Short mmCIF file of C-alpha atoms in Angstrom, two decimals:
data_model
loop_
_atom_site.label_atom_id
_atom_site.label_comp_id
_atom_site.label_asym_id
_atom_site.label_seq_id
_atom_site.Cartn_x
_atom_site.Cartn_y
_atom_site.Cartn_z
CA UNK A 25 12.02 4.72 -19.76
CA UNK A 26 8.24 5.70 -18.38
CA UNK A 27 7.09 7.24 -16.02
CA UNK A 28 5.71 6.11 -12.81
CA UNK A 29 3.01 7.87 -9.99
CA UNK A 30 3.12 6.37 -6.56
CA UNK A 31 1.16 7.20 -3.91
CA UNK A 32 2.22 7.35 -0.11
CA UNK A 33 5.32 8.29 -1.77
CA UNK A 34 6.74 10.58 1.01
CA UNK A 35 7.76 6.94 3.26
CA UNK A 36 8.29 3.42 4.02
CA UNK A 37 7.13 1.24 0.90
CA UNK A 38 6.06 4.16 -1.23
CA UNK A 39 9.22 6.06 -1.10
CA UNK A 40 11.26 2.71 -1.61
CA UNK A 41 9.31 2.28 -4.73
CA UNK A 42 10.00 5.70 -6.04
CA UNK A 43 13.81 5.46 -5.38
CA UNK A 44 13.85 1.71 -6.89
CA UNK A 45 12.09 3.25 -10.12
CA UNK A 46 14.11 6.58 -10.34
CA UNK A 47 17.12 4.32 -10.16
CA UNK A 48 16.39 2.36 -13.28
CA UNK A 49 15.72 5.42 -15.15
CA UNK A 50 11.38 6.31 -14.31
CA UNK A 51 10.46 9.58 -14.55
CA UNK A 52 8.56 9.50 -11.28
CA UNK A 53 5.12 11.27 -9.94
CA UNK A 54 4.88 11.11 -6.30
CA UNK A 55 1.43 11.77 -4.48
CA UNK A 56 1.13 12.20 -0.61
CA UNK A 57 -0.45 14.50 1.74
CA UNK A 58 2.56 16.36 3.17
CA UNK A 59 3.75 18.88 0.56
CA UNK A 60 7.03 20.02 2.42
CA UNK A 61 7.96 16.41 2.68
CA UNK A 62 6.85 15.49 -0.60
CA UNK A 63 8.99 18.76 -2.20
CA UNK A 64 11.67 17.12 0.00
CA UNK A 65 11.58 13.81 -1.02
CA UNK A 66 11.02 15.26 -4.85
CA UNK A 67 14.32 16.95 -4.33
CA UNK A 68 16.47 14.57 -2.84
CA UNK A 69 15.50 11.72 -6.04
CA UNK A 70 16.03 14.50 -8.79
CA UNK A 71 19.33 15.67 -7.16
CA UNK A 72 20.26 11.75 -6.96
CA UNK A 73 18.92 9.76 -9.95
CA UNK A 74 18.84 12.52 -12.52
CA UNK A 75 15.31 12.02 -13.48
CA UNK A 76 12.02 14.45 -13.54
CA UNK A 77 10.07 14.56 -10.61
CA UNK A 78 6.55 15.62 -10.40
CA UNK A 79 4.77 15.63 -6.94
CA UNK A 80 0.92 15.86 -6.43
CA UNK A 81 -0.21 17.00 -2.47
CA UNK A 82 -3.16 14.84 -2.34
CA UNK A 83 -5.39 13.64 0.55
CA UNK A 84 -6.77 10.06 -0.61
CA UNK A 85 -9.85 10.09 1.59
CA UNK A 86 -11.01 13.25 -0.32
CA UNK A 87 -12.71 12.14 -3.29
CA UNK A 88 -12.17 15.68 -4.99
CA UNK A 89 -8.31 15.43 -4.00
CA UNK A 90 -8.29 11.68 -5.46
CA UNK A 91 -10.43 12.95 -8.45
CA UNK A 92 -7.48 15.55 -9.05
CA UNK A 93 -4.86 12.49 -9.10
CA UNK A 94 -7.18 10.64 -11.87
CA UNK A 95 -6.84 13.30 -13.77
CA UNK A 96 -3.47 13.27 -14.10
CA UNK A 97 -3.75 9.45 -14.53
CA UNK A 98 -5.50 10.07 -17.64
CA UNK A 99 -3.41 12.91 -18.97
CA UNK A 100 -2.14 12.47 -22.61
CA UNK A 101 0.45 14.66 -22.28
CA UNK A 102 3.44 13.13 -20.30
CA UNK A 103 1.56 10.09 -19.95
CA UNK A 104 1.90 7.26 -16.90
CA UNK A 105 3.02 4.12 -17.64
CA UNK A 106 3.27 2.62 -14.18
CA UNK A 107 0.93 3.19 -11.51
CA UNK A 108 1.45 1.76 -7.92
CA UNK A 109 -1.37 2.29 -5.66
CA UNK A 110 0.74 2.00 -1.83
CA UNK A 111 -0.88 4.38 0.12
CA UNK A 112 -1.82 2.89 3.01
CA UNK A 113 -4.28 4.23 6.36
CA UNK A 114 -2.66 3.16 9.58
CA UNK A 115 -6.76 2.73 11.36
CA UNK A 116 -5.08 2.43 14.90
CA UNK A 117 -8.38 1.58 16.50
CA UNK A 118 -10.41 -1.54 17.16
CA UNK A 119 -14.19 -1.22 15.11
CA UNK A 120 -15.86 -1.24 17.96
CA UNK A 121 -15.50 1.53 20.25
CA UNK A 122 -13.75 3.28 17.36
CA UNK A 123 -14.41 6.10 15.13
CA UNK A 124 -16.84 5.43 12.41
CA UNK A 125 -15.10 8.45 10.59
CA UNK A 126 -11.75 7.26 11.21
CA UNK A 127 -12.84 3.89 9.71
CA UNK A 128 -14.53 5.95 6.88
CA UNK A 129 -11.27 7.12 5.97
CA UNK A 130 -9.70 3.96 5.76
CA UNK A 131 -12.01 2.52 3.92
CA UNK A 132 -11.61 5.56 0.92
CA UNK A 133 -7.98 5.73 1.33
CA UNK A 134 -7.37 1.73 0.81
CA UNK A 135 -10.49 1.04 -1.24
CA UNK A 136 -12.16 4.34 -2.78
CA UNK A 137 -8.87 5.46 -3.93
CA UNK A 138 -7.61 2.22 -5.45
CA UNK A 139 -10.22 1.64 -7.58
CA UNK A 140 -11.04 5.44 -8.66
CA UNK A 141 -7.56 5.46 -9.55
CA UNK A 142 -7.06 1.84 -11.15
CA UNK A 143 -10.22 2.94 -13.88
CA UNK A 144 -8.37 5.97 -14.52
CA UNK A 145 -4.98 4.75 -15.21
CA UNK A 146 -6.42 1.41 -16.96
CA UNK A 147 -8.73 3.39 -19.03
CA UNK A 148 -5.30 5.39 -20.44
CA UNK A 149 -3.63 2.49 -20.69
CA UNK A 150 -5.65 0.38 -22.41
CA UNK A 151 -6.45 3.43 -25.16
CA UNK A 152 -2.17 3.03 -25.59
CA UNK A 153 -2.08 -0.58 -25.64
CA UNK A 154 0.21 -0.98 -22.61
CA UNK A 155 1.07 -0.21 -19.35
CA UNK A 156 1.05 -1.59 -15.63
CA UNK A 157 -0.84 -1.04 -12.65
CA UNK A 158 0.67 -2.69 -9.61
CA UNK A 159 -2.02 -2.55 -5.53
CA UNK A 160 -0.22 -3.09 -2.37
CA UNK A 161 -2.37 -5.43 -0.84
CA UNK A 162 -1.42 -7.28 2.42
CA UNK A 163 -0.74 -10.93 3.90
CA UNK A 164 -3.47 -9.55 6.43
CA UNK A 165 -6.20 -9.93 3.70
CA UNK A 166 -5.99 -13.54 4.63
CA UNK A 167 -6.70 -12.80 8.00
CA UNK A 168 -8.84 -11.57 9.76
CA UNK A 169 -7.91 -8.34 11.73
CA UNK A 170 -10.97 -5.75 11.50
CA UNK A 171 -11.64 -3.63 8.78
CA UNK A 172 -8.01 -3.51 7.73
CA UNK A 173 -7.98 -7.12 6.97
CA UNK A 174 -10.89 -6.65 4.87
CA UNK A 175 -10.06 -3.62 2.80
CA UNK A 176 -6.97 -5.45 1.67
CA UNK A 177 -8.96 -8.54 1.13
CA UNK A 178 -11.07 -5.99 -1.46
CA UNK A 179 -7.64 -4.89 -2.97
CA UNK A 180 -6.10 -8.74 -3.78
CA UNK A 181 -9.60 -9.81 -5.07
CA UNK A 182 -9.95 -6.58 -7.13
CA UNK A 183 -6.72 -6.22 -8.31
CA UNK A 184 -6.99 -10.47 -9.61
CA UNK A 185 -10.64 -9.65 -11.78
CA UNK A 186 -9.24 -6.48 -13.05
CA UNK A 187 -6.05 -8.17 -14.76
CA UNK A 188 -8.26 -11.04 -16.29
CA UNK A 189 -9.99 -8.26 -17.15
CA UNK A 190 -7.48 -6.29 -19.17
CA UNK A 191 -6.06 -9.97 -20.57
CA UNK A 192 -4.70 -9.16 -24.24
CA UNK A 193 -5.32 -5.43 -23.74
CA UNK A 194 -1.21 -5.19 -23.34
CA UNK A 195 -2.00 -3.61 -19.83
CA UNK A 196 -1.03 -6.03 -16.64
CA UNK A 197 -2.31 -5.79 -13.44
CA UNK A 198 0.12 -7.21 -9.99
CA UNK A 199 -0.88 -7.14 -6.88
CA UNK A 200 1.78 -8.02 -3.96
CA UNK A 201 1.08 -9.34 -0.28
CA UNK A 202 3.81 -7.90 1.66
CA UNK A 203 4.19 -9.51 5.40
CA UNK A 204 5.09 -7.45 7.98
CA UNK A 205 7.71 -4.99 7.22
CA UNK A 206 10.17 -2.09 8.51
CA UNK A 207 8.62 1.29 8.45
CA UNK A 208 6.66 3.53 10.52
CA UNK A 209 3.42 2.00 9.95
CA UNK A 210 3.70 0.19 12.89
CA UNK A 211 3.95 3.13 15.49
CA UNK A 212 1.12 5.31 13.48
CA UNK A 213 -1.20 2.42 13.78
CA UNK A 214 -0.58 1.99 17.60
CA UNK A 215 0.91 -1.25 16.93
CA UNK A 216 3.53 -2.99 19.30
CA UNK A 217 5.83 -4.14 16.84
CA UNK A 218 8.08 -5.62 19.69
CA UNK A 219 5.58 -8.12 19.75
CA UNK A 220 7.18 -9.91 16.93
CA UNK A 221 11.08 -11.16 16.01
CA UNK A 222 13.23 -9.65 13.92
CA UNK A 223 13.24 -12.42 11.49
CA UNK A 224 9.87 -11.40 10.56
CA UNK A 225 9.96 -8.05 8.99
CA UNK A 226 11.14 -8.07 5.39
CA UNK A 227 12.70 -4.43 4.26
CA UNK A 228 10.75 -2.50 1.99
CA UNK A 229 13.25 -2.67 -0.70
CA UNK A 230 12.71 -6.76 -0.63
CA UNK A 231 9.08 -5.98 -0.66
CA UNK A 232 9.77 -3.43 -4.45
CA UNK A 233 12.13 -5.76 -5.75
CA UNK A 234 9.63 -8.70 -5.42
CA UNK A 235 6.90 -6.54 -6.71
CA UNK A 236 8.48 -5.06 -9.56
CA UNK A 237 9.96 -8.33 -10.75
CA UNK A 238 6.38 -9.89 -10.90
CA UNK A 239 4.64 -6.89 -12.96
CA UNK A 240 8.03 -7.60 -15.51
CA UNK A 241 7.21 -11.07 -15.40
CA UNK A 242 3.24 -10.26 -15.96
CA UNK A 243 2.22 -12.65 -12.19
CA UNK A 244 -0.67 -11.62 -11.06
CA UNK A 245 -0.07 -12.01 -7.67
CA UNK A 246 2.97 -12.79 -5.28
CA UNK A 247 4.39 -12.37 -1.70
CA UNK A 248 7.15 -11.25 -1.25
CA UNK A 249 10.54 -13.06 1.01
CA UNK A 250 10.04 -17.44 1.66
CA UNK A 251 8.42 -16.84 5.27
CA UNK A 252 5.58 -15.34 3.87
CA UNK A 253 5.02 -17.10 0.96
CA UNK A 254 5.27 -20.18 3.27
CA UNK A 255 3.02 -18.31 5.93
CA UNK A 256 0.52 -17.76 2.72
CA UNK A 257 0.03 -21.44 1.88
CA UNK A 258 -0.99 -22.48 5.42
CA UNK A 259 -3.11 -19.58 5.93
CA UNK A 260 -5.07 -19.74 2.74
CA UNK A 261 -5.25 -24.07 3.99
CA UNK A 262 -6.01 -23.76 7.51
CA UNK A 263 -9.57 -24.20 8.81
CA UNK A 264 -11.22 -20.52 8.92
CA UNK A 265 -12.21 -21.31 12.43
CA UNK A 266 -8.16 -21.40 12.96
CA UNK A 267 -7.70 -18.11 11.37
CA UNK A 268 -9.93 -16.39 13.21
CA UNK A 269 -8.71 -17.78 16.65
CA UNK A 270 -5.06 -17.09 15.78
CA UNK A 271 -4.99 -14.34 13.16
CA UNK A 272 -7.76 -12.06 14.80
CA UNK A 273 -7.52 -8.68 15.96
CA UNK A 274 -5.84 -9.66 18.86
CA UNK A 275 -2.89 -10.34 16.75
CA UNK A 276 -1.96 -6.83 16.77
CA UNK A 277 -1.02 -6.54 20.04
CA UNK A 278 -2.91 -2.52 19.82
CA UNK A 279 -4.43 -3.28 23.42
CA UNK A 280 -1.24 -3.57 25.35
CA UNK A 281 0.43 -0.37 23.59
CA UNK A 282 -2.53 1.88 24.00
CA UNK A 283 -2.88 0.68 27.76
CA UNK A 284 1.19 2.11 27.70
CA UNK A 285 0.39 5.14 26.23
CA UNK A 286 -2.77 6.05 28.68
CA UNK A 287 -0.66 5.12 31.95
CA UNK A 288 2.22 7.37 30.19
CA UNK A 289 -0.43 10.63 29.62
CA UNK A 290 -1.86 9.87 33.38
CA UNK A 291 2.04 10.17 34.79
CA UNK A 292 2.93 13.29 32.47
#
């Protein structure tokens, strides 16, 4: 089998990627800021799958920490046939009122990163004659919620020139629109998750499956679980003025959790 690097490996949709691939037989190469966690994680899917395990401590909104994971990218030498660009940046903030630093680092994180590291791994790729790069995008880059929305937007659009791109190179390019889904995004981002039913959040292992079936069936895009893919069609249909009255950044429901948390700090 090949081996795959995945970064935001250390949780949620990242880590269910790496244990989906070490299960099938990847060598995997996980990337994340947290080292102890990452050594952790490393452990744990060695001890249980069998396969080698390489992790990377990298912070994606440093360009000279993202230029260290290119390199490796474009290493001959144990070389990666699988890239999954996941990590995601949790902005927790409206834009304005917010920190233009904070929004800095989303944008290098879910932007920056994704494309320094797609022209690395495609470049490798491409000089094999095969490989796969799959983006996490997001059903919010139909939407319109702040900066968030639009990063994603960058990533789908991106992702969609870059595989005509690489057409009849024998390197494919997915990129998958998860909905919402069951991790700890939610609660870094300051988002009330309560907000919404149950029925709504898909796990991350429906989100891998969905994704990894599509870069095996060379799709260039998909979304993941009916609901979504349902939710897709009328979103990319409806009137804009619709979207942004009903998938703003209101949607998030940030306002009513951060009021909680300030009334919580002012009684403790």
């Amino acid at each position: 089998m090949g081996r795959a690097l995945i970064t935001g490996a250390s949780a949620g949709l990242g880590l269910a990627f790496a244990r989906q691939l070490a299960s099938d037989g990847h060598d995997v190469v996980l990337v994340a800021r947290n080292q102890e966690r990452l050594d952790d994680v490393g452990g744990q899917i060695r001890e249980t799958y069998g396969v080698e395990v390489e992790v990377i401590a990298a912070d994606l909104g440093d360009v000279a920490d993202t230029q260290r994971v290119a390199q490796r990218l474009g290493a001959r030498d144990e070389p990666i046939s699988l890239l999954v660009n996941n990590a995601g940046f949790g902005l927790g903030q409206d834009f304005v009122g917010g920190s233009i630093a904070r929004e800095l680092d989303g944008l290098n994180v879910m932007v920056r990163a994704v494309m320094m590291l797609s022209h690395a791994a495609a470049e490798a790729m491409v000089a094999r004659g095969r490989g796969t790069i799959i983006n996490v995008a997001s059903m919010t880059s139909l939407t319109v919620q702040g900066t968030y929305s639009a990063h994603k937007a960058w990533v789908r659009t991106f992702s969609e020139g870059l595989a005509v791109e690489l057409a009849g190179t024998g390197v494919g390019v997915t990129v998958v629109n998860p909905g919402l889904i069951r991790t700890e995004f939610h609660e870094r981002s300051h988002v009330d998750s309560s907000q919404w039913p149950a029925v709504v959040f898909a796990s991350p292992e429906q989100v891998v499956r969905a994704a990894l079936a599509a870069a095996r069936a060379g799709r260039v895009e998909v979304t993941p679980t009916v609901l979504y893919k349902i939710a897709s069609v009328v979103v990319r249909h409806a009137p804009r003025r619709l979207v942004r009255k009903f998938a703003g950044p209101g949607l998030s429901g940030r306002g009513k959790l951060r009021r909680l948390i300030v009334e919580c700090e002012t009684v403790l």
